[in-house]
Amino acid sequence: MKTDPEPLGIRPLIPADASAVRDLYDHAADFVLLESGTEPTDQMVADFFTDHPPGSDLAASCKLGMFLPGGTLVAIADMAFGYPETDDAYIGLLLIDQNCRGVGLGRTFLDHLTATAQARNGTRLLIAVLDENTRGRAFWEREGFRLVQSIPNFKIGLKTHVVHRMWRPL
């Protein structure tokens, strides 16, 4: 029996959703190329379901998908808890189909992530944004995130980045 997605079309993702996640990575290949210098791969999808920050609990993390009516996955998010500090929530990924950007999905997803972190008694919400991702950084700044630190020489795939860690209170 198929269950309906949560309100706003957001629900937890499980490994059985890997095909839909792979399709989303393909529809957001511009970001994948910016981040890693490569095209999307099946390994990236597998890593989405297993990655978590050091010291955090994978079982307590949220791997979420945003679906359009009809079931098309248009965005994914990965949020871990307890990193870098015990009461922190850390958004490791918010990826939106390039054809669906600029219409408010990011803000809707962020509102859902914020509510989830607050329900778990988080005190801060953190993200990391690549220096090259100027549009992404502008989004986070519009949403009230402020720079904590910049981390140079951060390697992802074939690329080396400056990564900006940003936060806002919950």
PDB file of C-alpha atoms in Angstrom:
ATOM      1  CA  MET A   1       0.000   0.000   0.000  1.00  0.00           C
ATOM      2  CA  LYS A   2       1.408   3.365  -1.015  1.00  0.00           C
ATOM      3  CA  THR A   3       1.396   6.079   1.614  1.00  0.00           C
ATOM      4  CA  ASP A   4       0.926   9.742   0.835  1.00  0.00           C
ATOM      5  CA  PRO A   5       3.840  12.110   1.417  1.00  0.00           C
ATOM      6  CA  GLU A   6       3.795  14.283   4.520  1.00  0.00           C
ATOM      7  CA  PRO A   7       2.207  17.751   4.252  1.00  0.00           C
ATOM      8  CA  LEU A   8       4.087  19.978   1.783  1.00  0.00           C
ATOM      9  CA  GLY A   9       5.061  16.817  -0.131  1.00  0.00           C
ATOM     10  CA  ILE A  10       8.045  16.159   2.157  1.00  0.00           C
ATOM     11  CA  ARG A  11       8.775  12.682   3.518  1.00  0.00           C
ATOM     12  CA  PRO A  12      11.721  10.584   4.697  1.00  0.00           C
ATOM     13  CA  LEU A  13      13.727   8.878   1.972  1.00  0.00           C
ATOM     14  CA  ILE A  14      14.827   5.259   2.205  1.00  0.00           C
ATOM     15  CA  PRO A  15      17.247   3.227   0.058  1.00  0.00           C
ATOM     16  CA  ALA A  16      14.260   2.006  -2.009  1.00  0.00           C
ATOM     17  CA  ASP A  17      14.027   5.645  -3.245  1.00  0.00           C
ATOM     18  CA  ALA A  18      17.538   5.433  -4.751  1.00  0.00           C
ATOM     19  CA  SER A  19      16.284   5.538  -8.347  1.00  0.00           C
ATOM     20  CA  ALA A  20      14.331   8.744  -7.714  1.00  0.00           C
ATOM     21  CA  VAL A  21      17.323  10.245  -5.891  1.00  0.00           C
ATOM     22  CA  ARG A  22      19.564   9.348  -8.845  1.00  0.00           C
ATOM     23  CA  ASP A  23      17.100  11.056 -11.222  1.00  0.00           C
ATOM     24  CA  LEU A  24      17.236  14.158  -9.031  1.00  0.00           C
ATOM     25  CA  TYR A  25      21.037  14.147  -9.049  1.00  0.00           C
ATOM     26  CA  ASP A  26      20.849  14.016 -12.850  1.00  0.00           C
ATOM     27  CA  HIS A  27      18.435  16.985 -12.825  1.00  0.00           C
ATOM     28  CA  ALA A  28      20.819  18.888 -10.562  1.00  0.00           C
ATOM     29  CA  ALA A  29      23.995  17.889 -12.401  1.00  0.00           C
ATOM     30  CA  ASP A  30      25.082  21.535 -12.570  1.00  0.00           C
ATOM     31  CA  PHE A  31      25.564  21.572  -8.797  1.00  0.00           C
ATOM     32  CA  VAL A  32      27.215  18.152  -8.746  1.00  0.00           C
ATOM     33  CA  LEU A  33      29.704  19.389 -11.362  1.00  0.00           C
ATOM     34  CA  LEU A  34      30.304  22.592  -9.383  1.00  0.00           C
ATOM     35  CA  GLU A  35      30.852  20.618  -6.184  1.00  0.00           C
ATOM     36  CA  SER A  36      32.841  17.594  -7.346  1.00  0.00           C
ATOM     37  CA  GLY A  37      33.998  18.336 -10.890  1.00  0.00           C
ATOM     38  CA  THR A  38      32.253  15.171 -12.104  1.00  0.00           C
ATOM     39  CA  GLU A  39      28.893  14.030 -13.384  1.00  0.00           C
ATOM     40  CA  PRO A  40      26.464  12.359 -10.933  1.00  0.00           C
ATOM     41  CA  THR A  41      27.196   8.722 -10.101  1.00  0.00           C
ATOM     42  CA  ASP A  42      25.427   5.849  -8.401  1.00  0.00           C
ATOM     43  CA  GLN A  43      28.065   6.077  -5.647  1.00  0.00           C
ATOM     44  CA  MET A  44      26.941   9.634  -4.864  1.00  0.00           C
ATOM     45  CA  VAL A  45      23.422   8.307  -4.369  1.00  0.00           C
ATOM     46  CA  ALA A  46      24.663   5.498  -2.113  1.00  0.00           C
ATOM     47  CA  ASP A  47      26.706   8.040  -0.142  1.00  0.00           C
ATOM     48  CA  PHE A  48      23.617  10.229   0.337  1.00  0.00           C
ATOM     49  CA  PHE A  49      22.008   7.420   2.312  1.00  0.00           C
ATOM     50  CA  THR A  50      25.091   6.606   4.422  1.00  0.00           C
ATOM     51  CA  ASP A  51      27.051   9.831   4.944  1.00  0.00           C
ATOM     52  CA  HIS A  52      26.900  11.744   8.199  1.00  0.00           C
ATOM     53  CA  PRO A  53      29.255  14.142   9.976  1.00  0.00           C
ATOM     54  CA  PRO A  54      31.864  12.828  12.408  1.00  0.00           C
ATOM     55  CA  GLY A  55      30.418  12.021  15.808  1.00  0.00           C
ATOM     56  CA  SER A  56      26.808  12.209  14.648  1.00  0.00           C
ATOM     57  CA  ASP A  57      24.399   9.291  14.595  1.00  0.00           C
ATOM     58  CA  LEU A  58      23.307   8.174  11.112  1.00  0.00           C
ATOM     59  CA  ALA A  59      20.140   6.657  12.585  1.00  0.00           C
ATOM     60  CA  ALA A  60      19.154  10.058  14.008  1.00  0.00           C
ATOM     61  CA  SER A  61      19.754  11.957  10.773  1.00  0.00           C
ATOM     62  CA  CYS A  62      17.017  13.023   8.358  1.00  0.00           C
ATOM     63  CA  LYS A  63      17.244  12.074   4.686  1.00  0.00           C
ATOM     64  CA  LEU A  64      14.218  13.849   3.228  1.00  0.00           C
ATOM     65  CA  GLY A  65      12.637  14.279  -0.181  1.00  0.00           C
ATOM     66  CA  MET A  66      10.241  16.897  -1.531  1.00  0.00           C
ATOM     67  CA  PHE A  67       7.745  15.561  -4.043  1.00  0.00           C
ATOM     68  CA  LEU A  68       5.416  17.248  -6.501  1.00  0.00           C
ATOM     69  CA  PRO A  69       1.838  16.021  -6.707  1.00  0.00           C
ATOM     70  CA  GLY A  70       2.109  12.872  -8.777  1.00  0.00           C
ATOM     71  CA  GLY A  71       5.245  11.741  -7.000  1.00  0.00           C
ATOM     72  CA  THR A  72       8.162  13.412  -8.830  1.00  0.00           C
ATOM     73  CA  LEU A  73      11.101  14.019  -6.489  1.00  0.00           C
ATOM     74  CA  VAL A  74      12.266  17.622  -6.965  1.00  0.00           C
ATOM     75  CA  ALA A  75      14.481  18.220  -3.923  1.00  0.00           C
ATOM     76  CA  ILE A  76      16.400  16.332  -1.249  1.00  0.00           C
ATOM     77  CA  ALA A  77      17.856  17.332   2.072  1.00  0.00           C
ATOM     78  CA  ASP A  78      20.213  15.690   4.514  1.00  0.00           C
ATOM     79  CA  MET A  79      20.230  16.955   8.096  1.00  0.00           C
ATOM     80  CA  ALA A  80      22.309  15.527  10.937  1.00  0.00           C
ATOM     81  CA  PHE A  81      21.981  16.197  14.650  1.00  0.00           C
ATOM     82  CA  GLY A  82      24.693  16.668  17.256  1.00  0.00           C
ATOM     83  CA  TYR A  83      27.261  18.222  14.913  1.00  0.00           C
ATOM     84  CA  PRO A  84      29.392  20.153  15.456  1.00  0.00           C
ATOM     85  CA  GLU A  85      27.930  20.658  18.970  1.00  0.00           C
ATOM     86  CA  THR A  86      25.465  18.464  20.850  1.00  0.00           C
ATOM     87  CA  ASP A  87      22.429  20.735  20.326  1.00  0.00           C
ATOM     88  CA  ASP A  88      23.193  21.595  16.694  1.00  0.00           C
ATOM     89  CA  ALA A  89      21.370  20.548  13.541  1.00  0.00           C
ATOM     90  CA  TYR A  90      23.557  20.495  10.424  1.00  0.00           C
ATOM     91  CA  ILE A  91      22.139  20.619   6.905  1.00  0.00           C
ATOM     92  CA  GLY A  92      24.707  18.738   4.857  1.00  0.00           C
ATOM     93  CA  LEU A  93      22.766  18.980   1.598  1.00  0.00           C
ATOM     94  CA  LEU A  94      19.795  20.807   0.163  1.00  0.00           C
ATOM     95  CA  LEU A  95      19.620  19.923  -3.528  1.00  0.00           C
ATOM     96  CA  ILE A  96      16.878  21.154  -5.857  1.00  0.00           C
ATOM     97  CA  ASP A  97      16.145  20.145  -9.446  1.00  0.00           C
ATOM     98  CA  GLN A  98      17.618  22.915 -11.603  1.00  0.00           C
ATOM     99  CA  ASN A  99      14.255  23.319 -13.379  1.00  0.00           C
ATOM    100  CA  CYS A 100      12.499  23.978 -10.054  1.00  0.00           C
ATOM    101  CA  ARG A 101      14.810  26.569  -8.521  1.00  0.00           C
ATOM    102  CA  GLY A 102      13.731  30.101  -7.802  1.00  0.00           C
ATOM    103  CA  VAL A 103      10.081  29.287  -7.049  1.00  0.00           C
ATOM    104  CA  GLY A 104      10.236  28.988  -3.249  1.00  0.00           C
ATOM    105  CA  LEU A 105      10.980  25.277  -2.806  1.00  0.00           C
ATOM    106  CA  GLY A 106      14.211  26.022  -0.942  1.00  0.00           C
ATOM    107  CA  ARG A 107      12.436  28.219   1.582  1.00  0.00           C
ATOM    108  CA  THR A 108       9.611  25.680   2.001  1.00  0.00           C
ATOM    109  CA  PHE A 109      12.118  22.882   2.577  1.00  0.00           C
ATOM    110  CA  LEU A 110      14.161  25.032   4.962  1.00  0.00           C
ATOM    111  CA  ASP A 111      11.012  25.817   6.975  1.00  0.00           C
ATOM    112  CA  HIS A 112      10.381  22.073   7.296  1.00  0.00           C
ATOM    113  CA  LEU A 113      13.993  21.408   8.327  1.00  0.00           C
ATOM    114  CA  THR A 114      13.846  24.236  10.868  1.00  0.00           C
ATOM    115  CA  ALA A 115      10.668  22.827  12.423  1.00  0.00           C
ATOM    116  CA  THR A 116      12.246  19.364  12.542  1.00  0.00           C
ATOM    117  CA  ALA A 117      15.358  20.713  14.288  1.00  0.00           C
ATOM    118  CA  GLN A 118      13.246  22.694  16.758  1.00  0.00           C
ATOM    119  CA  ALA A 119      11.164  19.589  17.533  1.00  0.00           C
ATOM    120  CA  ARG A 120      14.429  17.834  18.452  1.00  0.00           C
ATOM    121  CA  ASN A 121      15.366  20.725  20.757  1.00  0.00           C
ATOM    122  CA  GLY A 122      18.133  22.042  18.533  1.00  0.00           C
ATOM    123  CA  THR A 123      19.533  25.459  19.336  1.00  0.00           C
ATOM    124  CA  ARG A 124      21.447  26.214  16.124  1.00  0.00           C
ATOM    125  CA  LEU A 125      21.027  25.335  12.463  1.00  0.00           C
ATOM    126  CA  LEU A 126      24.258  25.142  10.460  1.00  0.00           C
ATOM    127  CA  ILE A 127      25.146  24.723   6.789  1.00  0.00           C
ATOM    128  CA  ALA A 128      28.271  24.817   4.659  1.00  0.00           C
ATOM    129  CA  VAL A 129      28.259  26.577   1.309  1.00  0.00           C
ATOM    130  CA  LEU A 130      30.920  26.490  -1.370  1.00  0.00           C
ATOM    131  CA  ASP A 131      32.610  29.795  -2.201  1.00  0.00           C
ATOM    132  CA  GLU A 132      31.801  29.159  -5.889  1.00  0.00           C
ATOM    133  CA  ASN A 133      28.100  28.735  -5.102  1.00  0.00           C
ATOM    134  CA  THR A 134      27.286  32.447  -4.933  1.00  0.00           C
ATOM    135  CA  ARG A 135      23.573  31.901  -5.591  1.00  0.00           C
ATOM    136  CA  GLY A 136      23.398  29.366  -2.773  1.00  0.00           C
ATOM    137  CA  ARG A 137      25.232  31.647  -0.362  1.00  0.00           C
ATOM    138  CA  ALA A 138      22.862  34.510  -1.222  1.00  0.00           C
ATOM    139  CA  PHE A 139      19.910  32.214  -0.398  1.00  0.00           C
ATOM    140  CA  TRP A 140      21.343  31.251   2.996  1.00  0.00           C
ATOM    141  CA  GLU A 141      22.131  34.880   3.838  1.00  0.00           C
ATOM    142  CA  ARG A 142      18.559  35.927   2.893  1.00  0.00           C
ATOM    143  CA  GLU A 143      17.348  33.235   5.297  1.00  0.00           C
ATOM    144  CA  GLY A 144      19.332  34.752   8.179  1.00  0.00           C
ATOM    145  CA  PHE A 145      22.452  32.569   8.166  1.00  0.00           C
ATOM    146  CA  ARG A 146      25.716  34.243   9.132  1.00  0.00           C
ATOM    147  CA  LEU A 147      29.319  33.220   8.594  1.00  0.00           C
ATOM    148  CA  VAL A 148      31.011  31.229  11.368  1.00  0.00           C
ATOM    149  CA  GLN A 149      34.231  30.338   9.560  1.00  0.00           C
ATOM    150  CA  SER A 150      35.753  29.776   6.148  1.00  0.00           C
ATOM    151  CA  ILE A 151      37.604  26.535   5.536  1.00  0.00           C
ATOM    152  CA  PRO A 152      40.176  26.614   2.708  1.00  0.00           C
ATOM    153  CA  ASN A 153      41.493  23.655   0.734  1.00  0.00           C
ATOM    154  CA  PHE A 154      38.394  21.489   1.270  1.00  0.00           C
ATOM    155  CA  LYS A 155      38.512  18.654  -1.271  1.00  0.00           C
ATOM    156  CA  ILE A 156      35.332  17.219  -2.806  1.00  0.00           C
ATOM    157  CA  GLY A 157      35.825  14.817  -5.679  1.00  0.00           C
ATOM    158  CA  LEU A 158      38.177  16.409  -8.207  1.00  0.00           C
ATOM    159  CA  LYS A 159      37.805  19.939  -6.834  1.00  0.00           C
ATOM    160  CA  THR A 160      39.273  21.901  -3.971  1.00  0.00           C
ATOM    161  CA  HIS A 161      37.068  24.582  -2.416  1.00  0.00           C
ATOM    162  CA  VAL A 162      36.803  27.280   0.149  1.00  0.00           C
ATOM    163  CA  VAL A 163      33.802  26.251   2.243  1.00  0.00           C
ATOM    164  CA  HIS A 164      31.896  28.758   4.344  1.00  0.00           C
ATOM    165  CA  ARG A 165      30.210  27.389   7.455  1.00  0.00           C
ATOM    166  CA  MET A 166      27.171  29.470   8.344  1.00  0.00           C
ATOM    167  CA  TRP A 167      24.601  29.346  11.154  1.00  0.00           C
ATOM    168  CA  ARG A 168      21.442  30.837  12.552  1.00  0.00           C
ATOM    169  CA  PRO A 169      19.716  30.325  15.880  1.00  0.00           C
ATOM    170  CA  LEU A 170      16.615  28.156  16.118  1.00  0.00           C
TER     171      LEU A 170
END
